């Protein structure tokens, strides 16, 4: 009898634990990304370039957006460096950084928060997309699989 009750209790708990990633696609710029379980769309940008997602009940924010490369410097590497420099100017102490001609990633810490940012060049080679995840440093151990899923799914579309 105990075995049957344990089995029934397990069935009741499974739907709560079986949360699935959702999907966000931006047709205006041509990129997509999977959104982790529990994150809800908090706000879409007015110009249609992206959205902000918040983890319900937590202080975790995920922002995704696309933008054109600057006309005077249509180089993705320069755009990534300017974005990194901006984060440094905002007080983020950079702890990790890697860049290629097609993508760049970095992370940093500030005031008990962790930042992870990734940029990718888009199919037209005239624009790029970014995602930025900011979360409390105590959440760091559980964020590794979340960041892996974000990086894996963050790709240009219709190339």
Coordinates of N, CA and C in Angstrom, one line a residue, residues 31-130:
X31 N 16.8 36.4 -35.3 CA 17.5 35.6 -34.3 C 16.5 34.9 -33.4
X32 N 16.9 33.9 -32.7 CA 16.1 33.1 -31.8 C 16.9 32.6 -30.6
X33 N 16.1 32.3 -29.5 CA 16.7 31.8 -28.3 C 15.7 31.1 -27.5
X34 N 16.1 30.1 -26.8 CA 15.2 29.4 -25.9 C 15.2 30.1 -24.6
X35 N 14.0 30.2 -23.9 CA 13.9 30.9 -22.6 C 13.7 29.8 -21.6
X36 N 14.5 29.9 -20.5 CA 14.5 28.9 -19.4 C 13.2 28.8 -18.7
X37 N 12.9 27.6 -18.1 CA 11.7 27.4 -17.4 C 11.5 28.5 -16.2
X38 N 10.3 29.0 -16.1 CA 10.0 29.9 -15.0 C 10.2 31.4 -15.4
X39 N 10.9 31.6 -16.5 CA 11.1 33.0 -16.9 C 9.8 33.4 -17.7
X40 N 9.3 34.6 -17.3 CA 8.2 35.2 -18.0 C 8.5 36.5 -18.7
X41 N 7.8 36.7 -19.9 CA 8.0 37.9 -20.6 C 7.6 39.1 -19.8
X42 N 8.5 39.9 -19.4 CA 8.2 41.1 -18.6 C 7.9 42.3 -19.4
X43 N 8.6 42.4 -20.6 CA 8.4 43.6 -21.4 C 9.0 43.3 -22.8
X44 N 8.2 43.7 -23.8 CA 8.7 43.7 -25.2 C 9.2 45.1 -25.5
X45 N 10.3 45.3 -26.2 CA 10.8 46.6 -26.6 C 9.8 47.3 -27.5
X46 N 9.7 48.6 -27.4 CA 8.8 49.3 -28.2 C 9.1 49.3 -29.7
X47 N 10.4 49.2 -30.0 CA 10.8 49.1 -31.4 C 10.9 47.7 -32.0
X48 N 10.5 46.7 -31.2 CA 10.5 45.3 -31.7 C 11.8 44.6 -31.8
X49 N 12.9 45.2 -31.2 CA 14.2 44.6 -31.4 C 14.5 43.5 -30.3
X50 N 13.6 43.4 -29.3 CA 13.9 42.4 -28.3 C 12.9 42.3 -27.2
X51 N 13.3 41.7 -26.0 CA 12.3 41.6 -24.9 C 13.1 41.3 -23.6
X52 N 12.5 41.6 -22.5 CA 13.0 41.3 -21.2 C 12.2 40.2 -20.5
X53 N 12.9 39.2 -20.0 CA 12.3 38.1 -19.3 C 12.8 38.1 -17.8
X54 N 11.8 37.8 -16.9 CA 12.2 37.8 -15.5 C 11.8 36.4 -14.9
X55 N 12.7 35.9 -14.0 CA 12.4 34.6 -13.4 C 11.5 34.9 -12.2
X56 N 10.3 34.4 -12.3 CA 9.2 34.6 -11.3 C 9.8 34.3 -9.9
X57 N 9.6 35.3 -9.0 CA 10.0 35.1 -7.6 C 11.5 35.2 -7.3
X58 N 12.3 35.5 -8.3 CA 13.7 35.6 -8.1 C 14.2 36.9 -8.7
X59 N 15.4 37.2 -8.5 CA 16.0 38.5 -9.0 C 16.9 38.1 -10.2
X60 N 16.4 37.4 -11.1 CA 17.1 37.0 -12.3 C 16.4 37.6 -13.5
X61 N 17.2 38.3 -14.4 CA 16.7 39.0 -15.5 C 17.5 38.5 -16.8
X62 N 16.7 38.3 -17.8 CA 17.3 37.9 -19.1 C 16.8 38.9 -20.2
X63 N 17.7 39.6 -20.8 CA 17.3 40.6 -21.8 C 17.9 40.1 -23.2
X64 N 17.1 40.2 -24.2 CA 17.5 39.8 -25.6 C 17.2 40.9 -26.5
X65 N 18.1 41.2 -27.4 CA 17.8 42.3 -28.4 C 18.7 42.2 -29.6
X66 N 18.3 42.9 -30.6 CA 19.1 43.0 -31.9 C 19.3 44.5 -32.2
X67 N 20.4 44.8 -32.9 CA 20.7 46.1 -33.3 C 21.6 46.1 -34.5
X68 N 21.5 47.2 -35.2 CA 22.4 47.4 -36.4 C 23.8 47.7 -36.0
X69 N 24.8 47.3 -36.7 CA 26.1 47.8 -36.5 C 26.2 49.2 -36.8
X70 N 27.0 50.0 -36.1 CA 27.2 51.4 -36.4 C 27.7 51.6 -37.8
X71 N 27.1 52.6 -38.5 CA 27.4 52.9 -39.9 C 28.9 53.3 -40.1
X72 N 29.5 54.0 -39.1 CA 30.9 54.4 -39.2 C 31.9 53.2 -38.9
X73 N 31.4 52.2 -38.3 CA 32.2 51.0 -38.0 C 31.4 49.8 -38.1
X74 N 31.2 49.3 -39.3 CA 30.4 48.1 -39.5 C 31.0 46.8 -39.1
X75 N 32.0 46.8 -38.2 CA 32.7 45.7 -37.8 C 32.2 45.1 -36.5
X76 N 31.8 43.8 -36.5 CA 31.3 43.1 -35.3 C 32.3 43.2 -34.2
X77 N 33.5 42.9 -34.4 CA 34.5 42.9 -33.4 C 34.6 44.2 -32.6
X78 N 34.5 45.4 -33.4 CA 34.5 46.7 -32.7 C 33.2 46.9 -31.9
X79 N 32.1 46.4 -32.4 CA 30.8 46.5 -31.7 C 30.9 45.7 -30.4
X80 N 31.5 44.5 -30.4 CA 31.6 43.7 -29.2 C 32.5 44.4 -28.2
X81 N 33.6 45.0 -28.7 CA 34.5 45.7 -27.8 C 33.9 46.9 -27.1
X82 N 33.1 47.6 -27.9 CA 32.4 48.8 -27.3 C 31.4 48.3 -26.3
X83 N 30.7 47.2 -26.5 CA 29.7 46.7 -25.5 C 30.5 46.3 -24.3
X84 N 31.6 45.6 -24.4 CA 32.4 45.2 -23.3 C 32.9 46.4 -22.5
X85 N 33.4 47.4 -23.2 CA 33.9 48.6 -22.6 C 32.8 49.3 -21.8
X86 N 31.5 49.3 -22.3 CA 30.4 49.9 -21.7 C 30.1 49.2 -20.4
X87 N 30.1 47.8 -20.4 CA 29.9 47.1 -19.1 C 31.0 47.4 -18.1
X88 N 32.2 47.5 -18.5 CA 33.3 47.9 -17.6 C 33.1 49.3 -17.1
X89 N 32.7 50.2 -17.9 CA 32.4 51.6 -17.4 C 31.3 51.6 -16.4
X90 N 30.3 50.6 -16.6 CA 29.2 50.5 -15.6 C 29.6 49.9 -14.3
X91 N 30.9 49.5 -14.2 CA 31.4 49.0 -12.9 C 31.5 47.5 -12.8
X92 N 31.2 46.8 -13.9 CA 31.4 45.3 -13.9 C 32.8 44.9 -14.0
X93 N 33.3 44.1 -13.0 CA 34.6 43.5 -13.0 C 34.6 42.3 -13.9
X94 N 35.2 42.3 -15.0 CA 35.1 41.2 -16.0 C 36.0 40.0 -15.5
X95 N 35.4 38.9 -15.5 CA 36.1 37.7 -15.0 C 36.3 36.6 -16.1
X96 N 35.7 36.8 -17.3 CA 35.8 35.9 -18.4 C 35.5 36.6 -19.6
X97 N 36.3 36.4 -20.7 CA 36.0 37.0 -22.0 C 36.6 36.2 -23.1
X98 N 35.8 36.0 -24.2 CA 36.3 35.3 -25.4 C 35.6 35.9 -26.6
X99 N 36.3 36.0 -27.7 CA 35.6 36.6 -28.9 C 36.2 35.9 -30.1
X100 N 35.3 35.8 -31.1 CA 35.6 35.3 -32.4 C 35.1 36.3 -33.4
X101 N 35.3 36.1 -34.7 CA 34.7 37.0 -35.7 C 33.2 37.0 -35.7
X102 N 32.6 35.9 -35.2 CA 31.1 35.7 -35.3 C 30.4 35.8 -34.0
X103 N 31.1 35.7 -32.9 CA 30.4 35.8 -31.6 C 31.4 36.3 -30.5
X104 N 30.8 36.8 -29.4 CA 31.7 37.2 -28.3 C 30.9 37.0 -27.0
X105 N 31.6 36.6 -25.9 CA 30.9 36.4 -24.6 C 31.8 36.9 -23.6
X106 N 31.2 37.4 -22.5 CA 32.0 37.8 -21.3 C 31.1 37.7 -20.1
X107 N 31.7 37.6 -18.9 CA 31.0 37.7 -17.7 C 31.7 38.6 -16.7
X108 N 31.0 39.0 -15.7 CA 31.5 39.9 -14.7 C 30.7 39.9 -13.4
X109 N 31.3 40.6 -12.4 CA 30.6 40.6 -11.1 C 30.6 42.1 -10.7
X110 N 29.5 42.4 -9.9 CA 29.4 43.8 -9.4 C 28.3 43.7 -8.3
X111 N 28.6 44.2 -7.1 CA 27.6 44.3 -6.0 C 26.8 43.1 -5.8
X112 N 27.4 41.9 -5.7 CA 26.7 40.7 -5.5 C 25.9 40.1 -6.6
X113 N 26.1 40.7 -7.8 CA 25.4 40.3 -9.0 C 26.4 39.7 -10.0
X114 N 25.9 38.8 -10.8 CA 26.7 38.2 -11.9 C 26.1 38.6 -13.2
X115 N 26.9 39.0 -14.2 CA 26.5 39.3 -15.5 C 27.1 38.3 -16.5
X116 N 26.3 37.8 -17.4 CA 26.8 37.0 -18.6 C 26.2 37.6 -19.8
X117 N 27.0 38.0 -20.8 CA 26.6 38.6 -22.0 C 27.1 37.8 -23.2
X118 N 26.3 37.6 -24.2 CA 26.7 37.0 -25.5 C 26.2 37.8 -26.6
X119 N 27.1 38.0 -27.6 CA 26.7 38.7 -28.9 C 27.0 37.8 -30.0
X120 N 26.1 37.8 -31.0 CA 26.3 37.1 -32.3 C 26.1 38.0 -33.5
X121 N 26.9 37.8 -34.5 CA 26.6 38.5 -35.8 C 25.4 37.8 -36.5
X122 N 24.6 38.6 -37.1 CA 23.4 38.0 -37.8 C 23.7 37.8 -39.2
X123 N 22.7 37.2 -39.9 CA 22.9 36.7 -41.3 C 23.2 37.8 -42.3
X124 N 22.7 39.0 -42.0 CA 23.0 40.1 -43.0 C 24.4 40.7 -42.8
X125 N 25.1 40.3 -41.7 CA 26.4 40.8 -41.4 C 26.4 42.3 -41.1
X126 N 25.2 42.9 -41.1 CA 25.1 44.4 -40.8 C 24.5 44.6 -39.4
X127 N 24.1 43.5 -38.7 CA 23.5 43.7 -37.4 C 23.9 42.5 -36.5
X128 N 23.6 42.7 -35.3 CA 24.0 41.7 -34.3 C 22.9 41.5 -33.2
X129 N 22.9 40.4 -32.5 CA 22.0 40.2 -31.4 C 22.8 39.9 -30.2
X130 N 22.1 40.3 -29.0 CA 22.8 40.1 -27.7 C 21.8 39.4 -26.8

